[in-house]
Short mmCIF file of C-alpha atoms in Angstrom, two decimals:
data_model
loop_
_atom_site.label_atom_id
_atom_site.label_comp_id
_atom_site.label_asym_id
_atom_site.label_seq_id
_atom_site.Cartn_x
_atom_site.Cartn_y
_atom_site.Cartn_z
CA MET A 1 54.52 48.99 172.58
CA ASN A 2 51.43 48.62 174.68
CA GLU A 3 49.55 51.92 174.95
CA ASN A 4 48.90 51.34 178.65
CA VAL A 5 52.63 51.45 179.34
CA LYS A 6 53.90 54.99 178.93
CA GLU A 7 57.63 54.52 179.10
CA THR A 8 59.69 57.07 177.28
CA VAL A 9 62.74 56.23 175.22
CA CYS A 10 64.82 57.65 178.06
CA GLU A 11 63.19 55.35 180.59
CA GLN A 12 63.72 52.36 178.31
CA LYS A 13 67.43 53.16 177.92
CA THR A 14 68.13 53.77 181.57
CA GLY A 15 65.42 51.84 183.37
CA LYS A 16 64.83 54.95 185.47
CA SER A 17 61.96 57.35 185.68
CA ARG A 18 62.52 60.85 184.38
CA PRO A 19 64.15 63.08 187.00
CA TYR A 20 63.70 66.23 184.95
CA ASN A 21 60.66 68.06 183.73
CA VAL A 22 60.43 66.14 180.45
CA ARG A 23 57.02 65.87 178.84
CA GLU A 24 55.72 63.21 176.49
CA ARG A 25 55.89 64.22 172.85
CA LYS A 26 52.43 64.83 171.43
CA VAL A 27 51.77 64.27 167.76
CA LYS A 28 49.32 66.82 166.45
CA LYS A 29 47.46 66.90 163.18
CA ALA A 30 47.89 70.17 161.35
CA PRO A 31 46.28 70.16 157.92
CA TYR A 32 48.11 73.30 156.77
CA ARG A 33 51.38 71.32 156.81
CA ASP A 34 50.19 69.37 153.78
CA LEU A 35 49.45 72.55 151.84
CA ILE A 36 53.11 73.56 151.57
CA ARG A 37 54.51 73.25 148.06
CA ALA A 38 57.40 70.78 148.14
CA GLU A 39 59.87 72.91 146.18
CA LEU A 40 59.29 75.94 148.40
CA ALA A 41 59.57 73.79 151.52
CA ASP A 42 62.84 72.31 150.22
CA GLU A 43 64.24 75.77 149.56
CA LEU A 44 63.25 76.97 153.03
CA TYR A 45 64.66 73.77 154.54
CA GLU A 46 68.07 74.54 152.98
CA ARG A 47 67.94 78.11 154.25
CA ILE A 48 67.02 76.89 157.77
CA ILE A 49 70.02 74.53 157.73
CA GLU A 50 72.23 77.40 156.62
CA LYS A 51 71.11 79.70 159.44
CA ILE A 52 70.75 77.22 162.30
CA VAL A 53 73.54 74.74 161.59
CA VAL A 54 76.14 76.39 159.36
CA GLN A 55 75.97 79.86 160.94
CA LYS A 56 75.41 78.22 164.36
CA LYS A 57 72.54 80.51 165.30
CA TYR A 58 71.47 77.85 167.81
CA LYS A 59 74.27 79.07 170.08
CA GLU A 60 72.41 82.33 170.63
CA PRO A 61 70.20 81.84 173.73
CA ASN A 62 67.59 84.36 172.63
CA TYR A 63 67.36 83.32 168.97
CA LEU A 64 63.66 82.64 168.55
CA ALA A 65 61.62 81.22 165.69
CA LYS A 66 60.36 84.72 164.96
CA ASP A 67 63.97 85.90 164.53
CA LEU A 68 64.68 83.09 162.09
CA ALA A 69 61.44 83.76 160.21
CA LYS A 70 62.34 87.45 159.92
CA GLU A 71 65.82 86.63 158.58
CA LEU A 72 64.35 84.17 156.08
CA GLU A 73 61.63 86.65 155.12
CA THR A 74 58.76 84.32 155.93
CA ASN A 75 56.22 84.02 158.72
CA THR A 76 56.52 81.84 161.81
CA ARG A 77 53.57 79.65 160.90
CA TYR A 78 55.07 78.68 157.55
CA LEU A 79 58.50 78.25 159.14
CA SER A 80 57.00 76.03 161.82
CA ALA A 81 55.21 73.91 159.23
CA VAL A 82 58.41 73.36 157.26
CA ILE A 83 60.43 72.51 160.38
CA ASN A 84 57.75 70.07 161.50
CA SER A 85 57.45 68.38 158.12
CA ARG A 86 61.16 68.26 157.23
CA PHE A 87 62.75 67.72 160.65
CA GLY A 88 59.90 65.94 162.42
CA MET A 89 60.07 68.27 165.42
CA ASN A 90 59.29 71.82 166.46
CA TYR A 91 61.69 74.77 166.39
CA SER A 92 62.70 74.50 170.07
CA CYS A 93 63.48 70.79 169.79
CA LEU A 94 65.52 71.40 166.64
CA VAL A 95 67.63 74.13 168.21
CA ASN A 96 68.05 72.18 171.44
CA GLU A 97 69.13 69.07 169.55
CA TYR A 98 72.04 70.96 168.00
CA ARG A 99 72.90 72.52 171.34
CA VAL A 100 72.98 69.10 173.01
CA ARG A 101 75.14 67.70 170.19
CA ASP A 102 77.68 70.45 170.86
CA ALA A 103 77.48 69.86 174.61
CA LEU A 104 78.14 66.12 174.12
CA HIS A 105 81.45 66.93 172.45
CA MET A 106 82.41 69.62 174.93
CA LEU A 107 81.67 67.46 177.97
CA VAL A 108 84.29 64.90 176.90
CA ASP A 109 86.77 67.24 175.19
CA ARG A 110 89.87 67.82 177.31
CA ARG A 111 89.95 71.49 176.25
CA TYR A 112 86.71 72.00 178.22
CA ALA A 113 87.58 69.81 181.20
CA SER A 114 87.92 72.84 183.47
CA LYS A 115 84.50 74.18 182.44
CA SER A 116 81.51 73.45 184.63
CA ILE A 117 78.31 71.94 183.25
CA GLU A 118 76.63 75.34 183.56
CA GLN A 119 79.43 77.05 181.64
CA ILE A 120 79.16 74.50 178.84
CA SER A 121 75.39 74.91 178.75
CA ALA A 122 75.85 78.66 178.28
CA LEU A 123 78.50 78.15 175.59
CA VAL A 124 76.13 76.00 173.51
CA GLY A 125 73.27 78.48 173.83
CA PHE A 126 71.03 77.45 176.71
CA ALA A 127 69.59 80.34 178.67
CA ASN A 128 69.38 78.46 181.97
CA ARG A 129 70.50 75.31 183.74
CA GLN A 130 67.07 73.66 183.92
CA SER A 131 66.39 73.91 180.19
CA PHE A 132 69.85 72.45 179.49
CA TYR A 133 69.41 69.50 181.85
CA SER A 134 65.92 68.81 180.54
CA ALA A 135 66.95 68.94 176.86
CA PHE A 136 70.10 66.92 177.51
CA TYR A 137 68.16 64.20 179.29
CA ARG A 138 65.45 64.18 176.63
CA ASN A 139 68.06 63.67 173.90
CA THR A 140 70.47 61.28 175.61
CA GLY A 141 68.61 59.54 178.41
CA GLU A 142 71.11 60.60 181.05
CA ALA A 143 72.16 63.68 183.00
CA PRO A 144 75.12 65.75 181.76
CA ASN A 145 77.12 65.00 184.92
CA ASP A 146 76.59 61.26 184.46
CA TYR A 147 77.57 61.47 180.79
CA ARG A 148 80.78 63.33 181.60
CA LYS A 149 81.72 60.96 184.44
CA ARG A 150 81.03 57.87 182.33
CA HIS A 151 83.28 59.13 179.55
CA GLU A 152 86.03 60.11 182.00
CA ILE A 153 86.03 56.55 183.33
CA GLU A 154 86.09 55.11 179.80
CA LEU A 155 89.02 57.37 178.84
CA SER A 156 90.99 56.47 181.97
CA ARG A 157 90.72 52.78 181.07
CA LYS A 158 92.32 53.34 177.66
#
């Protein structure tokens, strides 16, 4: 892609500019990331998966990186380095990705049809509406309302 054109993946998918406060992802060099021993990073990676994904800690709105680091008995800098190297994103993006994945299912699940977008955002762990809409758009390229409506139309055709 030409560096002069700064289209995001979301803009490419939808052909629209970003309606939410979504920033470009910046890739930063951090030399300390390369100093992590692979076997220790792998062990911490497994423990992160256990806490965030299996125990679904991402559903807790106030579950911060420092809380995870404390539970894993490590420091936030080391935790951050492992998350960046193993997942290719920062802690907030990681947690929000799992929250959005849950929201995607709930938005089209008939059991949650009576729930509002805001209620679903709270159920998956977002602290406020704006952070949910922003993360949802960043991950999917569309607004939650549009996603839900599109799937309702697709289901009605079947």
